[in-house]
Short mmCIF file of C-alpha atoms in Angstrom, two decimals:
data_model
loop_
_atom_site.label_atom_id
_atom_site.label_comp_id
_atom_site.label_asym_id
_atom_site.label_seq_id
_atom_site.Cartn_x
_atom_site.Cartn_y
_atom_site.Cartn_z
CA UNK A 1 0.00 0.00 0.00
CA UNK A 2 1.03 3.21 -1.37
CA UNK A 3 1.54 5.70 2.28
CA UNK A 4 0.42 9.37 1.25
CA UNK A 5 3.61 10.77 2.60
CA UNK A 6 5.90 8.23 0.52
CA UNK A 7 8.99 9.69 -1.21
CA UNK A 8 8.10 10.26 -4.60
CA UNK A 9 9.14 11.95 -8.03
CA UNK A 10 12.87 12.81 -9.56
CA UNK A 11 14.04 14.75 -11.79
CA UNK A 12 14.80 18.86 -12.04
CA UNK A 13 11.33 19.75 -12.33
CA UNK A 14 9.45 17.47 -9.99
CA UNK A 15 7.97 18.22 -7.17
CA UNK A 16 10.94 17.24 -5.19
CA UNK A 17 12.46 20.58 -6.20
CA UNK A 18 9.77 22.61 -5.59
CA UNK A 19 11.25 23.95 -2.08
CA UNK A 20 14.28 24.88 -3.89
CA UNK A 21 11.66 26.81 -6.17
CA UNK A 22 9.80 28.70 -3.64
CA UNK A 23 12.49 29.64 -1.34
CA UNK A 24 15.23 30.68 -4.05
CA UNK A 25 12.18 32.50 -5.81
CA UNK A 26 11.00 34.46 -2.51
CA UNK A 27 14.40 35.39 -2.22
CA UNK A 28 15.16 37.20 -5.32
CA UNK A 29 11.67 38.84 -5.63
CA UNK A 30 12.34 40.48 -2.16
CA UNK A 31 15.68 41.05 -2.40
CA UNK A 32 15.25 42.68 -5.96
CA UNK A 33 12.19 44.81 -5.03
CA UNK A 34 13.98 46.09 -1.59
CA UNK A 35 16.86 47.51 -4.28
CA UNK A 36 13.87 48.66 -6.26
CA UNK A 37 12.34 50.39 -3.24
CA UNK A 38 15.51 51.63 -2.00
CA UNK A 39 16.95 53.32 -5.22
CA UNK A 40 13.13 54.75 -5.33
CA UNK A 41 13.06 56.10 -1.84
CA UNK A 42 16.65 57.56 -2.46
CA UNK A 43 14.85 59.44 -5.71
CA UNK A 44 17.70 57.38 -7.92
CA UNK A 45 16.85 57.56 -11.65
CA UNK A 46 15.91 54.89 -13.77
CA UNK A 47 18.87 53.18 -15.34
CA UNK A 48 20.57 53.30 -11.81
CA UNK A 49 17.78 51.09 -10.84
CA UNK A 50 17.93 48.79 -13.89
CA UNK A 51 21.87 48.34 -13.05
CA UNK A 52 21.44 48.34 -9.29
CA UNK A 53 18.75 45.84 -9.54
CA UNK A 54 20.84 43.36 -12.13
CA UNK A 55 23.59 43.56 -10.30
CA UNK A 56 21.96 42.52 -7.28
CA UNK A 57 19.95 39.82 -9.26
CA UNK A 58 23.21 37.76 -10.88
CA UNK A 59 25.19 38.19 -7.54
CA UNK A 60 22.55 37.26 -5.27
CA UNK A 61 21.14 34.76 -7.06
CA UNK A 62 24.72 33.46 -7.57
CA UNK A 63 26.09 33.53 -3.63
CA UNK A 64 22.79 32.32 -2.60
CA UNK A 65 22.78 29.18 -4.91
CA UNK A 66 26.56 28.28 -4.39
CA UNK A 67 25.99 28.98 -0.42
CA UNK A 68 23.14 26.64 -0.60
CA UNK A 69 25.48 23.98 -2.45
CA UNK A 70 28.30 24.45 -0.12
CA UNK A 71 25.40 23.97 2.93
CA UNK A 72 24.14 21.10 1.19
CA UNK A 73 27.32 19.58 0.90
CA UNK A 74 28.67 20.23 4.26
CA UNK A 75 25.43 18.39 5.61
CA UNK A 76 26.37 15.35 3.50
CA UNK A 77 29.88 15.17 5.01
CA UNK A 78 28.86 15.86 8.58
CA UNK A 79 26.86 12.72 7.81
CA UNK A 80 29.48 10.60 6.60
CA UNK A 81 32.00 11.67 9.18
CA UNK A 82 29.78 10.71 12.02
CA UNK A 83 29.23 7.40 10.65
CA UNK A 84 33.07 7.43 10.40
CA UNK A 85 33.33 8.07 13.75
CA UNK A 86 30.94 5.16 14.54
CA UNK A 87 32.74 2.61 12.82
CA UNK A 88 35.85 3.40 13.92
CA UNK A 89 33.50 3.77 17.68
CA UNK A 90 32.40 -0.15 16.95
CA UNK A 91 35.80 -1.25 15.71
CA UNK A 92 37.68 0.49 18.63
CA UNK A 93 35.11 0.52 21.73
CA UNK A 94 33.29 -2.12 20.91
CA UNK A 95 32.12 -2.79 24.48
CA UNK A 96 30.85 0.83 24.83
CA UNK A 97 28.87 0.57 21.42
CA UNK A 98 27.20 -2.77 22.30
CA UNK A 99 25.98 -1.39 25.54
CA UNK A 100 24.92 1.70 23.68
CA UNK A 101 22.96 -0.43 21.51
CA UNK A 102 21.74 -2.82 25.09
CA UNK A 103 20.38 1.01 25.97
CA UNK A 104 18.69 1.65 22.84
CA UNK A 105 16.28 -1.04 22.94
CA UNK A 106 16.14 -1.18 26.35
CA UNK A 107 14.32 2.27 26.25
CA UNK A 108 12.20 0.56 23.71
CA UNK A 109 10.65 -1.64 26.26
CA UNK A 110 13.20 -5.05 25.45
CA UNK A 111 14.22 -6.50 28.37
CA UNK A 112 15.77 -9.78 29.80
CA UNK A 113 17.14 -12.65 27.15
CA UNK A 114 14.51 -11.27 24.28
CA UNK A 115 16.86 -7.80 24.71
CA UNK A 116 20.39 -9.85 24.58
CA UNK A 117 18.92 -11.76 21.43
CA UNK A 118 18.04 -8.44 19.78
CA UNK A 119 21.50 -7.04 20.77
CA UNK A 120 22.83 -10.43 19.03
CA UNK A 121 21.55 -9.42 16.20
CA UNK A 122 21.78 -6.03 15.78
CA UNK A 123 25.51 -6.26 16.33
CA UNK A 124 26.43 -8.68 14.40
CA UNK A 125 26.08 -6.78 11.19
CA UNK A 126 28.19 -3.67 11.28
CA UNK A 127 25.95 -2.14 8.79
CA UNK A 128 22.55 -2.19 10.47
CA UNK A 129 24.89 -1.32 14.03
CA UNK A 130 26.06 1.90 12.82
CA UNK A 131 22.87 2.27 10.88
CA UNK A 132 21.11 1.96 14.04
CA UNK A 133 23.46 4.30 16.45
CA UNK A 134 22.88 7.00 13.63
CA UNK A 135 19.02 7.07 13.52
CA UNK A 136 18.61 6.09 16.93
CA UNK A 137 22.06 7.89 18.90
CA UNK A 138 22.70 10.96 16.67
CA UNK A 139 19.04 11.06 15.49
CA UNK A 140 20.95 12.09 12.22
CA UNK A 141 18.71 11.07 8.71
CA UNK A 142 20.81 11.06 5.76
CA UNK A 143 20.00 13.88 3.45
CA UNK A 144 19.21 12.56 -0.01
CA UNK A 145 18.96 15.72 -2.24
CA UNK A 146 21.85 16.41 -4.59
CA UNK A 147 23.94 19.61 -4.00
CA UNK A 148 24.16 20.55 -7.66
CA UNK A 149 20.57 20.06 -8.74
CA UNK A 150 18.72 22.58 -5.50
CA UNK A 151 21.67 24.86 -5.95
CA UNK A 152 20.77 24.79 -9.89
CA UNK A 153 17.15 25.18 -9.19
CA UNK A 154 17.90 27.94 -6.84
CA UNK A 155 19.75 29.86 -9.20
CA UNK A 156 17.29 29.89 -11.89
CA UNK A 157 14.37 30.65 -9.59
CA UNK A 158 15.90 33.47 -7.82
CA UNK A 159 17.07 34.52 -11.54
CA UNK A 160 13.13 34.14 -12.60
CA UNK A 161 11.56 35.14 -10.13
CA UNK A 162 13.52 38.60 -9.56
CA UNK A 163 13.06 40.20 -12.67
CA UNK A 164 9.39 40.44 -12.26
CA UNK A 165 10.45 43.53 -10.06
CA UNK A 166 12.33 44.76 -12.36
CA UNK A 167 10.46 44.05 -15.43
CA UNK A 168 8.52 47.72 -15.53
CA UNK A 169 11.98 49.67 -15.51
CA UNK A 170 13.10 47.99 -18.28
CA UNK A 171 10.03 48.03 -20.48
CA UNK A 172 10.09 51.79 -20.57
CA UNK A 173 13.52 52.30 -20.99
CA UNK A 174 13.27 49.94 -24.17
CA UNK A 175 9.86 51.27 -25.25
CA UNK A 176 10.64 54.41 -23.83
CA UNK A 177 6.90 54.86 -22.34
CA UNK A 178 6.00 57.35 -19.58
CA UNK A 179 8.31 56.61 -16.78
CA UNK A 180 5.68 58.02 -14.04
CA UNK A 181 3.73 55.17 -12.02
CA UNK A 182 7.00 52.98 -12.35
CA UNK A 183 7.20 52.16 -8.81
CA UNK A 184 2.96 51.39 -8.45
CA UNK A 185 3.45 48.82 -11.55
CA UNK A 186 6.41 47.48 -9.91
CA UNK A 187 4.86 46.95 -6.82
CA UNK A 188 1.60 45.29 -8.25
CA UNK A 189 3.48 43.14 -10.83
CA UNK A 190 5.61 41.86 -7.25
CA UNK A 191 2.45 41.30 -5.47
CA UNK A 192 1.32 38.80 -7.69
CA UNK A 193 4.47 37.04 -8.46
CA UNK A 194 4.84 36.63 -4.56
CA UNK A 195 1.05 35.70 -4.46
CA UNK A 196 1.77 32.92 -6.88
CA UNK A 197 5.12 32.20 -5.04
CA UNK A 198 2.92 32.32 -1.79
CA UNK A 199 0.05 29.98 -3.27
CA UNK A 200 3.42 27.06 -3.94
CA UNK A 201 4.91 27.79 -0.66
CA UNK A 202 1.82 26.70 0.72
CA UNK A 203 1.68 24.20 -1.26
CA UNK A 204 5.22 22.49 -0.50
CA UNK A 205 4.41 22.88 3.48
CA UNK A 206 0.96 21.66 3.06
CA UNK A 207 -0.27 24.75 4.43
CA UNK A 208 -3.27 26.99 4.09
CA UNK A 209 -2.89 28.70 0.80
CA UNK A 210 -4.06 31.86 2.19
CA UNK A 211 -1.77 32.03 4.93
CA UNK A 212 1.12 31.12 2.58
CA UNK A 213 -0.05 34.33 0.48
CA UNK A 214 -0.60 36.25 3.41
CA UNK A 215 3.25 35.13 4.96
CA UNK A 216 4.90 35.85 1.75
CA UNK A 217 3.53 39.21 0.99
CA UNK A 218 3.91 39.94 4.57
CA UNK A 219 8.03 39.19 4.79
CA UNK A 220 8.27 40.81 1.51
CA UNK A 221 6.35 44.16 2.12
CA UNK A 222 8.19 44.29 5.46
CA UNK A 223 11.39 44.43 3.67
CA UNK A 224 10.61 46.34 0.77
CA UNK A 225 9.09 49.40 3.50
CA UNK A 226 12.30 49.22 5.51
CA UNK A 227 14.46 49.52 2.39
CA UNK A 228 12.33 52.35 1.19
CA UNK A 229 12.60 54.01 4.41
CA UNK A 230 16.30 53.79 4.74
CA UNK A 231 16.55 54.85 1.17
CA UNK A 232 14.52 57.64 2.14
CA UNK A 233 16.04 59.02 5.41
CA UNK A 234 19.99 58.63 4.25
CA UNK A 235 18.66 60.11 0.96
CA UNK A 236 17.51 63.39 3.38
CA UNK A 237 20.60 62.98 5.77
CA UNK A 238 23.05 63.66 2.76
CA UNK A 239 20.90 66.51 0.98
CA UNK B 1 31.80 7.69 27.98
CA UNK B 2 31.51 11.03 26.42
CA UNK B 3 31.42 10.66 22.57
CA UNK B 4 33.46 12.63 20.12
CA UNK B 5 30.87 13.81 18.49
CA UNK B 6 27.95 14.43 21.22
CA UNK B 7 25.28 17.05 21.00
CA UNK B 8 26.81 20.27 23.31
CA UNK B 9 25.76 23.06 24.11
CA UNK B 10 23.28 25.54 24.40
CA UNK B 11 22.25 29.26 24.32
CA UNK B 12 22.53 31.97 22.02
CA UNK B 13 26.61 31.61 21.64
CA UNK B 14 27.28 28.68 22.03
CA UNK B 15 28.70 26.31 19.23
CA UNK B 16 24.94 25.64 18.76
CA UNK B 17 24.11 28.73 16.48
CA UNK B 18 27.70 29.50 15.01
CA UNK B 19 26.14 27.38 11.56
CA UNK B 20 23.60 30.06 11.30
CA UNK B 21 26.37 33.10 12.41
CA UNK B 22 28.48 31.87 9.65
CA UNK B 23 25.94 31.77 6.86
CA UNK B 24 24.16 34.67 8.10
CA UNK B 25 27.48 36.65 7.92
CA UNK B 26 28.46 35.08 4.29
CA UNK B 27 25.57 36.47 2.91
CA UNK B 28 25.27 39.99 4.65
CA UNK B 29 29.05 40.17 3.43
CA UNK B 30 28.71 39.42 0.50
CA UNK B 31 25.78 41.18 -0.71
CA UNK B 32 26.76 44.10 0.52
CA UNK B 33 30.28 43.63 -1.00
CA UNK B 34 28.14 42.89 -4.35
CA UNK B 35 26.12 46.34 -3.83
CA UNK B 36 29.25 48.13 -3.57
CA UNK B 37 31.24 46.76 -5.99
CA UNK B 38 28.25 47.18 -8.73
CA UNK B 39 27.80 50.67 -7.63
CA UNK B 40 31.59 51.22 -8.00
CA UNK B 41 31.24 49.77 -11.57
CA UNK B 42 28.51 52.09 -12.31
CA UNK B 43 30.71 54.88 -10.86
CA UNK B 44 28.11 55.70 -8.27
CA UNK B 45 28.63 58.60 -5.69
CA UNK B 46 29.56 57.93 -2.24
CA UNK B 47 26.31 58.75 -0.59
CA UNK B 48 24.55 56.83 -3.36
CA UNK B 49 26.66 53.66 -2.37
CA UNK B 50 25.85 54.16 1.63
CA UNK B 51 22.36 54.50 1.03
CA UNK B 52 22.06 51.19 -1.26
CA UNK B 53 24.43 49.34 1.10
CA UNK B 54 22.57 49.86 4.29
CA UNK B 55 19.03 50.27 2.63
CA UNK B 56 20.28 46.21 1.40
CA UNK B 57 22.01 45.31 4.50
CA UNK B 58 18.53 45.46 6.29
CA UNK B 59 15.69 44.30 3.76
CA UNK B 60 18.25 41.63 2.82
CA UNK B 61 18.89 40.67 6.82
CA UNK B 62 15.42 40.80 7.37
CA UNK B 63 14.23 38.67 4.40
CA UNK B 64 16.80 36.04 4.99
CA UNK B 65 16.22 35.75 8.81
CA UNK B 66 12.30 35.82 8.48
CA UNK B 67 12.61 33.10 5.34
CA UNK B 68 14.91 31.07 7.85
CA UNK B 69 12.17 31.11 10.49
CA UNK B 70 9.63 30.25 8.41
CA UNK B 71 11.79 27.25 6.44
CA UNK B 72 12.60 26.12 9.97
CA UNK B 73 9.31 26.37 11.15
CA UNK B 74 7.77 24.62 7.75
CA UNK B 75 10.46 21.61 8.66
CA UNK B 76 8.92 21.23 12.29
CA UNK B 77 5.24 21.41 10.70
CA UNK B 78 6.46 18.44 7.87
CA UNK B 79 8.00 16.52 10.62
CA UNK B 80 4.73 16.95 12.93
CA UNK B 81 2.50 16.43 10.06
CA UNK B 82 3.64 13.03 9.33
CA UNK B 83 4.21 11.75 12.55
CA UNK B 84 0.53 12.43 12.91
CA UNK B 85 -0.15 10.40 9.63
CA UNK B 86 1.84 7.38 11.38
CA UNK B 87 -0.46 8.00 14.31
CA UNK B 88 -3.34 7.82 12.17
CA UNK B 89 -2.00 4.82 10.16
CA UNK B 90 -1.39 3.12 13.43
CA UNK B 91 -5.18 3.25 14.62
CA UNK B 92 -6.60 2.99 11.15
CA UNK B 93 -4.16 0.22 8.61
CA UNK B 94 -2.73 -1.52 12.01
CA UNK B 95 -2.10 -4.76 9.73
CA UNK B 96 0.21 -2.85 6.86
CA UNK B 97 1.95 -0.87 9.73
CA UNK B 98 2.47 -4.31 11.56
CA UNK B 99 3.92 -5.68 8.11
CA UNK B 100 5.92 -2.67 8.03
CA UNK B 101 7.91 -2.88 11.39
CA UNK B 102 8.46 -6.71 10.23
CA UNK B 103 9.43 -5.87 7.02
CA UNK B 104 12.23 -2.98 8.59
CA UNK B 105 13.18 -5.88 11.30
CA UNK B 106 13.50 -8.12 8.50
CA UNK B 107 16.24 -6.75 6.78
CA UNK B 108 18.13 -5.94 10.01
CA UNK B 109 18.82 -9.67 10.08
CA UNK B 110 15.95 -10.88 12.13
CA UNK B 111 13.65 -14.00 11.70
CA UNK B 112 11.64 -16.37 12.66
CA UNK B 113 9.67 -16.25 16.15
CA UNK B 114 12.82 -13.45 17.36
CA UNK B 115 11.41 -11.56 14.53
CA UNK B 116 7.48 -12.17 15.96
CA UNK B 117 8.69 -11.02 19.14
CA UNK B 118 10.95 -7.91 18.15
CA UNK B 119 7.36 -6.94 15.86
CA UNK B 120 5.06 -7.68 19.20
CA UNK B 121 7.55 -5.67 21.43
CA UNK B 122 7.42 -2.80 19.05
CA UNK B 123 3.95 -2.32 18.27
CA UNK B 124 2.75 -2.96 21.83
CA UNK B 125 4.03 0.88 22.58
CA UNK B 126 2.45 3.47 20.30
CA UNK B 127 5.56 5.90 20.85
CA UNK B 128 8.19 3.26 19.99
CA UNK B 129 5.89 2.51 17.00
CA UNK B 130 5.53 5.61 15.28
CA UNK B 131 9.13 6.65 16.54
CA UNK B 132 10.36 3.72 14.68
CA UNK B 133 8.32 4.49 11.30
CA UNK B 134 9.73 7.62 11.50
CA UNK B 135 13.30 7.28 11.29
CA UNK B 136 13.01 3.77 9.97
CA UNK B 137 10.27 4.09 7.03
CA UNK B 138 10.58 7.59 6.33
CA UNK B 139 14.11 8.45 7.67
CA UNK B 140 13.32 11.34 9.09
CA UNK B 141 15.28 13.26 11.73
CA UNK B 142 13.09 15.30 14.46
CA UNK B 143 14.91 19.03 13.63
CA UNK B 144 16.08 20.52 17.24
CA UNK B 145 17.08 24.11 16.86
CA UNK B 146 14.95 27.19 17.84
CA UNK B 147 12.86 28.65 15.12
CA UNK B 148 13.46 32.30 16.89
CA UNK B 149 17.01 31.52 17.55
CA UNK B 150 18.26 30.52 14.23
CA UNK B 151 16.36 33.48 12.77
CA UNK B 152 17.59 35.98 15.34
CA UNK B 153 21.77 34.10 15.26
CA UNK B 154 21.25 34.75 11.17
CA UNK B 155 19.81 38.63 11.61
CA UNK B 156 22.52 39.71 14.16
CA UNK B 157 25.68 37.78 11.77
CA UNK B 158 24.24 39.18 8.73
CA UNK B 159 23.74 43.00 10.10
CA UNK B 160 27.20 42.75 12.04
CA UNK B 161 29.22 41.31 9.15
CA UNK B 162 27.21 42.52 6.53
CA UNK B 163 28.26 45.71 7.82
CA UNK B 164 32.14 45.64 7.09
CA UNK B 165 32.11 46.39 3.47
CA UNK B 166 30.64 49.36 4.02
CA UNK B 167 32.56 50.60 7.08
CA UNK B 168 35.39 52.75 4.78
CA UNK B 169 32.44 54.64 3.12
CA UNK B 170 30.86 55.27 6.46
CA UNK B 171 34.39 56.46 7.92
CA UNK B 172 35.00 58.90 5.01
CA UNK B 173 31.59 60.28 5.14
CA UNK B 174 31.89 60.86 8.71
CA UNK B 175 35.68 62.23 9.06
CA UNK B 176 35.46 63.70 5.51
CA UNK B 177 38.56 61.93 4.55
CA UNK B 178 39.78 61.59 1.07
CA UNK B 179 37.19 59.15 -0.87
CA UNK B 180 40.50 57.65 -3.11
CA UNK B 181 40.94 54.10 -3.34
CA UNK B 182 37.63 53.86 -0.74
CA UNK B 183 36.77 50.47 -2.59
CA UNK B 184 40.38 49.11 -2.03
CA UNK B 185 40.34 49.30 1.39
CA UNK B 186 36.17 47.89 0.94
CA UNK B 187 38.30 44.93 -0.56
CA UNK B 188 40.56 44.40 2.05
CA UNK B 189 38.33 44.87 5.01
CA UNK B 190 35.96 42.38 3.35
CA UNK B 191 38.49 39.85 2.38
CA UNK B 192 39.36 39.77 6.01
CA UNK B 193 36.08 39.35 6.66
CA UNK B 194 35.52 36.64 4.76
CA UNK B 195 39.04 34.76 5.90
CA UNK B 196 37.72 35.12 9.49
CA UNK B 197 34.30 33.86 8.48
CA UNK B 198 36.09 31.40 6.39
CA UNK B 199 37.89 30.06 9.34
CA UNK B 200 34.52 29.74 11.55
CA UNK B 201 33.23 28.06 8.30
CA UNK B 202 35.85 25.12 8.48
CA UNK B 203 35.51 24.80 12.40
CA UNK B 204 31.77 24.32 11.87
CA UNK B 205 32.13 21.79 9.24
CA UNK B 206 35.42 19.80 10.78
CA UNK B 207 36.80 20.70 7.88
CA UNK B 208 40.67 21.92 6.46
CA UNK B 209 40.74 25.98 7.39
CA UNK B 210 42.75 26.77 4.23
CA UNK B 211 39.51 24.92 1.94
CA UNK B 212 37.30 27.05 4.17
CA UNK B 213 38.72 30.41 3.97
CA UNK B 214 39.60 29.98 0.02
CA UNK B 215 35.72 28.95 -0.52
CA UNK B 216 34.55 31.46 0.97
CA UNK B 217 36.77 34.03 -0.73
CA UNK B 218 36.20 32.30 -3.99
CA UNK B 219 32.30 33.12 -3.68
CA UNK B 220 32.35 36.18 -2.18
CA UNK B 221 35.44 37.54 -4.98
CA UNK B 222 33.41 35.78 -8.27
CA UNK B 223 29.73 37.55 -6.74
CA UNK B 224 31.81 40.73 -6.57
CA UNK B 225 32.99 40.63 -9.87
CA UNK B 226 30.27 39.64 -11.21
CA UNK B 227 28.26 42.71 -9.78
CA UNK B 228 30.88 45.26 -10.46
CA UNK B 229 30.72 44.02 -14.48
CA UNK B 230 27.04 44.27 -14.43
CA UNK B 231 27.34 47.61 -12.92
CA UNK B 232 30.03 48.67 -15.64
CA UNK B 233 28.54 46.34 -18.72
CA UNK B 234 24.69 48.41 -17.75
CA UNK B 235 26.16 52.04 -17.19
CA UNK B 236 28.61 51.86 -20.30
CA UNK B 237 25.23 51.02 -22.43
CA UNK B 238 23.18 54.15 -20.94
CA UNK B 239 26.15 56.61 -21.22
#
């Protein structure tokens, strides 16, 4: 029988990447629309917030994906040098270990000659000993994501995802339309990308979708006020 | 016997949060770095560059410290929410979960009436049940660490080192210094920065000090240069 919470789906664009997706794509809408809000506030023009706002975009979106791969990777090799550890534990203290494991099930409610059979058995299989002091010990589960495929995914959603900010500026300086209102399109256009954005989130937590709207444009109207703000007030203090 | 590689500590300072002071202080550092160096490469003015900076420095802190708290807090929900399904399972499908725990006993190396015993011991406790499902069937790891906390370590690293690349700006502002070679010394102060951080980086992930201090200069030199070519690539085309 299939569980409902079973493991399920591979590949870049399965759901299995979808958390990759929604937090890499949170990240550079906010972060793009606080530079947005920031070079407004500061009454910057336009092409300093085009550049401004691209520069921000490739070198966010790049330290925040190869941060994430480094992160992912250091979690891997925490894993594998505690279970390191543990077989060298098992090889060098092996009476220590086996009691560890005696403890273990103990706490499980074994007892007597039913507990030294189980003991038996666990320990005489150096796999499913150190497999057992990890889970059960260390509490540590093996992360099974690949480092290169959520940093990937994270790069092209923050990439994706925080243009939309930006997307307004550089219609009119292509099409050279009105540049008034700039700011008000921007805005709207990032409300509904983090609505969207919001409406996965709650999705991958298996959340309300409403409160996954209401979180996202929360965090990023928070952000994109303070930036304005301090945009604003240095803007004043240097005048 | 105390193991080598024991859960310690506690508290806001201890070893506990220095993971999310390290990565909270990456990424204020080097966005900030980014903001300056693509302002330099758009041959910004001085106030211009303080304003970005610190209007960045905290919509970027905040947005990365709230999305922490809510990623951390999502993980706690998943792990509740399927606990809760194993509870459910328990009460509702006992016969598959009962297959289950013999199935995961099975390949540990048990059979035969052992085996009927290890599966009676085990299911006659509802926590040792779903406890063992959990890390067992769906290998999942209860996640220990402080929503607040992590979210508060990663506000105060990011503001704190985030801070640094701006610091020579601030100074000449201030003391009205000369404003030559400003972004060399934004280079050096930063690359200390980052060799410090670096260094944390390494003790954090028992790794070499050297691999930790050149990755982190690696990322945070290719994001600046990246930025400060944007900024340069952009304002050459508007000129």
């Amino acid at each position: 029988m299939e569980e409902p919470h079973g493991k399920s789906g591979s590949g870049l664009f399965s759901k299995e990447f979808l958390p990759e997706f929604v937090y890499g794509g949170i990240d550079g809408a906010i972060t793009t629309f606080a530079v947005v809000a920031g070079a407004t506030g500061a009454n910057l023009d336009i092409p300093v917030v085009i550049i401004l706002g691209f520069a921000n975009l490739i070198a966010d979106g790049f330290s925040m994906s190869v941060g994430n791969f480094f992160s992912t990777k250091a979690s891997h090799d925490t894993y594998e040098r505690h279970k390191a550890t543990e077989h060298w534990e098992i090889e060098n203290l092996r009476e220590t270990e086996v009691e560890e494991i005696r403890e273990i099930y103990r706490k499980k409610g074994f007892e007597g000659a039913l507990l030294e059979q189980v003991v038996q058995v666990i320990t005489s299989n150096k796999e499913v000993w150190v497999d057992t002091m990890m889970k059960e010990e260390l509490e540590m589960a093996k992360d099974q994501t690949s480092a290169y495929q959520t940093a990937g995914m994270t790069f092209i959603s923050f990439l994706l995802i925080g243009f939309i900010p930006l997307v307004a500026y550089v219609f009119a300086l292509i099409f050279k339309t009105s540049t008034e209102n700039l700011f008000i399109y921007s805005c709207i256009l990032t409300g509904v990308a983090m609505c969207i954005i919001g409406t996965l989130k709650s999705i991958v937590n298996n959340k309300n979708m409403l409160q996954g709207i209401a979180e996202t444009l929360f965090l990023g109207g928070v952000a994109a006020v303070l930036s304005y703000y301090v945009g604003a007030v240095l803007e004043g203090l240097f005048r």
